[in-house]
């Protein structure tokens, strides 16, 4: 945990350190960007930095700690909140989360592993919770709302990692089946035929809009007895 909160500092014992934790994280990130997360090992990171694996352990005790500083470094600080009502701001937050993960798709693997959130990840929590501050929700419900939105973003990024156009590829794969057996799957065939070519952008927008609408309905149900909407 202390590594995440002091990653720009160097260690204090022994000879003057050659690297900061941010520099080590950047080396791991570069490897993940170029070759994928499987290529990131303590040995590979050390080699990229021009040092030895044993020397690297002086800075990070193991792979779990390396993953933690890489993830926090990759997420970075959230942008300034988008102006507008809470619905607009929350939808924009979800979109920004998606864009940050999409820039480095391997980060969705790290964020879903058990880990203590670092300062940047907590800053994203803080930004999201700020948009929900005026709603009649418990703290747990607000965290669940952010989990739903970030989960939607992560699921779309994960699909993109396997195929650049997953919806189109699936429709193409099913076309011969529907051509011969559409009567066996009439609803599915009709849905694919009617689906707009929105791709992952459409799927992200649809999911975020539905989650935000659900939160809005819940807030309305918990509004004052006169039924004044929560803004």
Coordinates of C-alpha atoms in Angstrom, one line a residue, residues 125 129 132-133 135-147 222:
X125 CA -13.9 7.4 -7.2
X129 CA -19.0 10.3 -6.0
X132 CA -23.8 11.7 -6.9
X133 CA -23.4 13.9 -3.8
X135 CA -28.8 12.1 -4.5
X136 CA -30.7 10.4 -1.7
X137 CA -28.5 7.3 -1.9
X138 CA -26.5 5.6 0.8
X139 CA -22.7 5.5 0.5
X140 CA -22.9 1.8 -0.5
X141 CA -25.5 2.5 -3.2
X142 CA -23.3 5.3 -4.7
X143 CA -20.3 2.9 -4.8
X144 CA -22.5 0.3 -6.4
X145 CA -23.7 2.9 -9.0
X146 CA -20.0 3.6 -10.0
X147 CA -19.3 -0.1 -10.1
X222 CA -37.0 8.9 -2.6

